[in-house]
Short mmCIF file of C-alpha atoms in Angstrom, two decimals:
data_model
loop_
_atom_site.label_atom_id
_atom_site.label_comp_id
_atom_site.label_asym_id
_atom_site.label_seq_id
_atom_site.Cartn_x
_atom_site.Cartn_y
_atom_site.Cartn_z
CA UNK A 1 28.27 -131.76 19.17
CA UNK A 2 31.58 -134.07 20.62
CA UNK A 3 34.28 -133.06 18.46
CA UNK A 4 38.05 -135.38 18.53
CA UNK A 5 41.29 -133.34 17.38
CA UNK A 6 44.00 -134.40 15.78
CA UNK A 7 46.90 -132.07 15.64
CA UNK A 8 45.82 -128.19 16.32
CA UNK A 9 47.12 -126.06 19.45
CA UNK A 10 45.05 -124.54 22.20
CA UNK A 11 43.85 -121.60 19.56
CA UNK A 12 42.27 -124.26 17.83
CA UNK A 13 40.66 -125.97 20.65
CA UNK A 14 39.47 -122.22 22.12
CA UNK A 15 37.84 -121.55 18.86
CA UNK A 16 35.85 -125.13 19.13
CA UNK A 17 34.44 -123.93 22.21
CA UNK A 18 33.21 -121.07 21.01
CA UNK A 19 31.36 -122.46 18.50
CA UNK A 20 29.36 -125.02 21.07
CA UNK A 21 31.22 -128.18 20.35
CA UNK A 22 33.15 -130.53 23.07
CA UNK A 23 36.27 -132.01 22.29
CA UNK A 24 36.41 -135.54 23.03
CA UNK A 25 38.73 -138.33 22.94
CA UNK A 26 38.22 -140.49 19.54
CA UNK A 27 37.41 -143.57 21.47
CA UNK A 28 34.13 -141.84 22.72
CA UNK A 29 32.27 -141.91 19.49
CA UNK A 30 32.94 -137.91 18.66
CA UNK A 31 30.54 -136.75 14.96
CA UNK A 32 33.58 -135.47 13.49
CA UNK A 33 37.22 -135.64 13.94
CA UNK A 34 38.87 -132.38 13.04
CA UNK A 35 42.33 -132.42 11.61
CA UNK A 36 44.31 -129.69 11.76
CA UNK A 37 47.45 -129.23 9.88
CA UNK A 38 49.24 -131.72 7.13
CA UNK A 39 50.65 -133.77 9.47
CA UNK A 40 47.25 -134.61 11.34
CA UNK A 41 45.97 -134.74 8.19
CA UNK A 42 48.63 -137.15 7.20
CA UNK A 43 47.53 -139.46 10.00
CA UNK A 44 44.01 -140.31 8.58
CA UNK A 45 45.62 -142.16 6.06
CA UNK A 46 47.68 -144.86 8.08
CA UNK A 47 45.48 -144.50 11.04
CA UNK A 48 41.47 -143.69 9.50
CA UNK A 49 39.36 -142.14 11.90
CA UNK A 50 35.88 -144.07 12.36
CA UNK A 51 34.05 -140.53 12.28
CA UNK A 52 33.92 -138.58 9.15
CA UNK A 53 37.47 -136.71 9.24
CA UNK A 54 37.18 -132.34 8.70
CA UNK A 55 40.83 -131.50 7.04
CA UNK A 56 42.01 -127.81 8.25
CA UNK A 57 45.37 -125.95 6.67
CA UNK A 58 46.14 -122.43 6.58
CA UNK A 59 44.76 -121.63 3.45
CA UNK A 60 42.02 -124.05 2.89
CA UNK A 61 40.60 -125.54 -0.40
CA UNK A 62 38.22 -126.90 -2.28
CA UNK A 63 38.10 -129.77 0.27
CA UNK A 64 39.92 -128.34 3.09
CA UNK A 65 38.49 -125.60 5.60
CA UNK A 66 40.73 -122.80 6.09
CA UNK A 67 42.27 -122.43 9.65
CA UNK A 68 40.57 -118.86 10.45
CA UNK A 69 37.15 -120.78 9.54
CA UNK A 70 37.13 -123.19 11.86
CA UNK A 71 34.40 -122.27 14.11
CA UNK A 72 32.20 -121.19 11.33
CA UNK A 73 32.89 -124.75 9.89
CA UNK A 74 32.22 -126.66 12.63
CA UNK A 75 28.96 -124.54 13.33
CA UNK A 76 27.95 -125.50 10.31
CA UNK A 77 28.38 -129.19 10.63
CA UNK A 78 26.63 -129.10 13.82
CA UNK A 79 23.67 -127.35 12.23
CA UNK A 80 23.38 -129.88 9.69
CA UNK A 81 24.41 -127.60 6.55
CA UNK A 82 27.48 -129.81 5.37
CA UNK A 83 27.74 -133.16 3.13
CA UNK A 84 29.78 -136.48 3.49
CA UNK A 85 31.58 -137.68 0.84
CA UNK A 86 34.15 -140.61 0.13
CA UNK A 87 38.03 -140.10 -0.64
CA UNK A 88 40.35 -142.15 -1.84
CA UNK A 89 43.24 -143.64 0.45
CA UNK A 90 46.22 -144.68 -1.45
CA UNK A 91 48.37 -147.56 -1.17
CA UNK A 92 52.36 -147.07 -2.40
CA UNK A 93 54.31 -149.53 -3.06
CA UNK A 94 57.50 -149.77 -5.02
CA UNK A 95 59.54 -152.56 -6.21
CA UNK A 96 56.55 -154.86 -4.27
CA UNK A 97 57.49 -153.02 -0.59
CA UNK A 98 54.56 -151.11 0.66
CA UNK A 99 56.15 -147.76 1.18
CA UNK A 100 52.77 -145.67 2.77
CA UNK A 101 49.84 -144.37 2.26
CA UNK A 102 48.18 -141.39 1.21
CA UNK A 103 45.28 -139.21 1.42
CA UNK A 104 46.22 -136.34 -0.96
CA UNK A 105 48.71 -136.74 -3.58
CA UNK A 106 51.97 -139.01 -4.48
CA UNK A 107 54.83 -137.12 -6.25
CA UNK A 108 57.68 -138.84 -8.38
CA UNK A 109 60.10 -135.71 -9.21
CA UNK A 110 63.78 -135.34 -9.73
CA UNK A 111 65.67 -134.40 -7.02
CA UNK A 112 68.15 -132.37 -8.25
CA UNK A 113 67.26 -128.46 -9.67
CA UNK A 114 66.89 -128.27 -12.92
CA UNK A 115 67.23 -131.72 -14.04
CA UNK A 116 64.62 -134.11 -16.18
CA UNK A 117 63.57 -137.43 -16.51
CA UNK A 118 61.43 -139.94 -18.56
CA UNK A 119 58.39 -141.77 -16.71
CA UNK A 120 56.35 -144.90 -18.17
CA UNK A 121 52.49 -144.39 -16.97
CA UNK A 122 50.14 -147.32 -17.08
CA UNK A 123 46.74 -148.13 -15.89
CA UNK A 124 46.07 -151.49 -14.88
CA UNK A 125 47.35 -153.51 -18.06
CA UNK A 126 47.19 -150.85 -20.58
CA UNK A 127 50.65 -148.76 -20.87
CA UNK A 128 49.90 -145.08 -22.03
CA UNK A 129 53.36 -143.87 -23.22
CA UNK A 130 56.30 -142.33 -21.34
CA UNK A 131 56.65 -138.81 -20.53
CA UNK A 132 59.97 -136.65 -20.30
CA UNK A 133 59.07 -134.19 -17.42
CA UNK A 134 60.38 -133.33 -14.29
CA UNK A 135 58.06 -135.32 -12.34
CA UNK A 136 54.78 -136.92 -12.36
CA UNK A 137 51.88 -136.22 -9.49
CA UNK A 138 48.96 -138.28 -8.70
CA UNK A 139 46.07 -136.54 -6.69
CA UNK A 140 42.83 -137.40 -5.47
CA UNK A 141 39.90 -134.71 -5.31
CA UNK A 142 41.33 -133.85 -1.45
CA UNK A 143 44.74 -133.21 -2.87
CA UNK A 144 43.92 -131.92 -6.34
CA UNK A 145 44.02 -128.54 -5.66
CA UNK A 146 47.46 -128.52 -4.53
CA UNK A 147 50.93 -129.38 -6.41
CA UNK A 148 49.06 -131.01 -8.79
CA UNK A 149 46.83 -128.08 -9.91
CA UNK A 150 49.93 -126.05 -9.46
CA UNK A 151 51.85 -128.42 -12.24
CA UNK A 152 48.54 -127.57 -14.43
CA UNK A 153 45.98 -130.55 -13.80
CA UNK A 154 42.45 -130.12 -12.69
CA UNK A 155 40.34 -129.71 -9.39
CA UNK A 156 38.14 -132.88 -8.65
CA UNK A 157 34.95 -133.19 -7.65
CA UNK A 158 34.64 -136.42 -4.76
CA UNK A 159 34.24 -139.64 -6.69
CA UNK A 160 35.54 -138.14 -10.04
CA UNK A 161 38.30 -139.92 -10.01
CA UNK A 162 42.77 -139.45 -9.56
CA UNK A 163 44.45 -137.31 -11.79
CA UNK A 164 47.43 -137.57 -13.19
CA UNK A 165 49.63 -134.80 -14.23
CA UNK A 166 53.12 -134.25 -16.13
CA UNK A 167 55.39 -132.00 -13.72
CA UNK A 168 56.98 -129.18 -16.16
CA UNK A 169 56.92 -131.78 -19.03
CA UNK A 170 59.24 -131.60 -22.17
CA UNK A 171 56.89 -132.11 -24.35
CA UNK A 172 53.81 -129.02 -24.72
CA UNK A 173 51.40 -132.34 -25.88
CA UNK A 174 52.00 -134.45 -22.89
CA UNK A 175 48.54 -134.97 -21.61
CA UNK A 176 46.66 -134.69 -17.70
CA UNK A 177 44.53 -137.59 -17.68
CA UNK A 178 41.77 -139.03 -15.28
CA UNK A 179 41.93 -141.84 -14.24
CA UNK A 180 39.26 -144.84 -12.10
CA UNK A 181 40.60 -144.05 -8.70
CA UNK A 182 39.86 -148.04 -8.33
CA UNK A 183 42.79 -148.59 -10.75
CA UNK A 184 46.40 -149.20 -10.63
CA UNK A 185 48.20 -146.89 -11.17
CA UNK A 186 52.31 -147.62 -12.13
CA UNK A 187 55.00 -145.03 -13.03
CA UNK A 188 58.40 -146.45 -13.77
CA UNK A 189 61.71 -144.34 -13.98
CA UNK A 190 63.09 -145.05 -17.11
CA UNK A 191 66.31 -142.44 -16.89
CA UNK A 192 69.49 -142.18 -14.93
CA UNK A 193 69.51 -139.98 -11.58
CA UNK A 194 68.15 -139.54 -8.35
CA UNK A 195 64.08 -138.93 -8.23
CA UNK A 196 62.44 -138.20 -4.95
CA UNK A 197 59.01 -139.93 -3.90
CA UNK A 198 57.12 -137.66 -2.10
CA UNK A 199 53.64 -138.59 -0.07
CA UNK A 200 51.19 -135.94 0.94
CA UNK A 201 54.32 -133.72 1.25
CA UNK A 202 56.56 -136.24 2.91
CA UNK A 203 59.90 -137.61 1.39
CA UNK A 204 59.69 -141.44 1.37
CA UNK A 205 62.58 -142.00 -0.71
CA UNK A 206 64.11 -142.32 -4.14
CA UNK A 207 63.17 -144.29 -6.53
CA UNK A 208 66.15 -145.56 -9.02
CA UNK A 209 66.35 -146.22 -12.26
CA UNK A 210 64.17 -149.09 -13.40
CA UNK A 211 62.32 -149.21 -10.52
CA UNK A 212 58.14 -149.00 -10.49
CA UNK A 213 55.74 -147.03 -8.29
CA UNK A 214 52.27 -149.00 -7.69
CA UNK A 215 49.03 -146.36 -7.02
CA UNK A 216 46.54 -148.17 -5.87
CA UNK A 217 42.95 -147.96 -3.43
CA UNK A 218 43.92 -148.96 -0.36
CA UNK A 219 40.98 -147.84 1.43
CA UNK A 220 38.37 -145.00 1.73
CA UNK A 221 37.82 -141.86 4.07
CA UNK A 222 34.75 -140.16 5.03
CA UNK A 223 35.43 -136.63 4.53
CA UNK A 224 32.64 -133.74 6.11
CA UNK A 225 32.36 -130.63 4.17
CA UNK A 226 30.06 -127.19 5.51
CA UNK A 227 28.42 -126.47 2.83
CA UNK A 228 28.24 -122.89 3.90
CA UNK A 229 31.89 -122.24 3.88
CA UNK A 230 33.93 -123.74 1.31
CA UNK A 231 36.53 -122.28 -0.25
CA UNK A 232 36.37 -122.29 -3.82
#
């Protein structure tokens, strides 16, 4: 099976090999493109890959294959014993700028220790309250087992939706919801001082107060998953 890389070292590459597959350039129609590492997996956001895209970190996840499984995981995906599934890509944009895009999660959260602030949430048209947390995280199901599960919101299936989670809210009823990951999604910082925007780990900038953060499907990924060794 051709194989293209994105990110990875020579380990990486050795461990391909020993599995059977032959690492191509992307331009020669490889089956999968393996990503390897955030950054790489960064890329498929701004740059898709036309072959379904196999995410690799350290650790793994429910989406992700974990580094040291590699060449089982690629084995498997050769042998046929994996699934393809659609991900969101996400558009940001705030104050009407496109910002990025992202694959995993986008973060609004204060930037200094120990400090709160108050968030308005809407979907589309409707308006669902304001928060007082320290942040507010938006994943989809490749990024939902990350900060977001962390801050207490759930692990998604593919095509179950975003979710979005309260960050070390105030308030013990502030609520994780679910939301149509073909929605828009806005958060607005209604509080004085400095909150970060973060993207798939990445600082993009702060976001002021009175300013707006639009969520919204830019695109979609093909992501490859061996069903043989996911990490649960």
């Amino acid at each position: 099976m051709n194989v293209a890389v994105r990110g990875g070292s020579d380990d990486d590459a050795a461990a391909l090999a020993v599995c059977g597959a032959t690492v191509v350039d992307e331009t020669a129609d490889p089956a999968v493109v393996v990503a390897v590492g955030d950054e790489a997996i960064r890329s498929a956001a701004v740059e898709p890959p036309a072959a379904p895209l196999l995410p690799v970190t350290a650790a793994g996840g429910r989406h992700l294959v974990a580094r040291d499984s590699l060449d089982a995981a690629v084995a498997a995906v050769a042998a046929g014993d994996h699934r393809v599934t659609a991900h969101p890509i996400l558009g940001v944009h705030a104050d009407g700028d496109v910002v990025t895009r992202g694959l995993r999660d986008v973060t609004l959260v204060t930037d200094a220790p120990a400090s709160i602030s108050e968030y308005a949430l809407a979907v589309g048209d409707e308006r669902l309250g304001s928060v007082r947390a320290d942040g507010v995280a938006l994943a989809t199901p490749l990024g939902s087992d990350g900060y977001a599960a962390a801050a207490g919101g759930p692990v998604l299936e593919a095509g179950a939706g975003v979710a979005l989670v309260p960050i070390s809210p105030f308030s013990t009823a502030a609520e994780t919801r679910v939301v149509d990951p073909d929605g828009t999604v806005t958060v607005s910082v209604e509080r004085e001082g400095a909150v970060a925007l973060v993207v798939d780990g990445g600082h993009r900038g702060v976001v002021d107060r009175g300013s707006a953060v639009r969520i919204d499907r830019a695109g979609s990924l093909d992501v490859v998953a061996p069903t043989r060794t996911e990490n649960f």
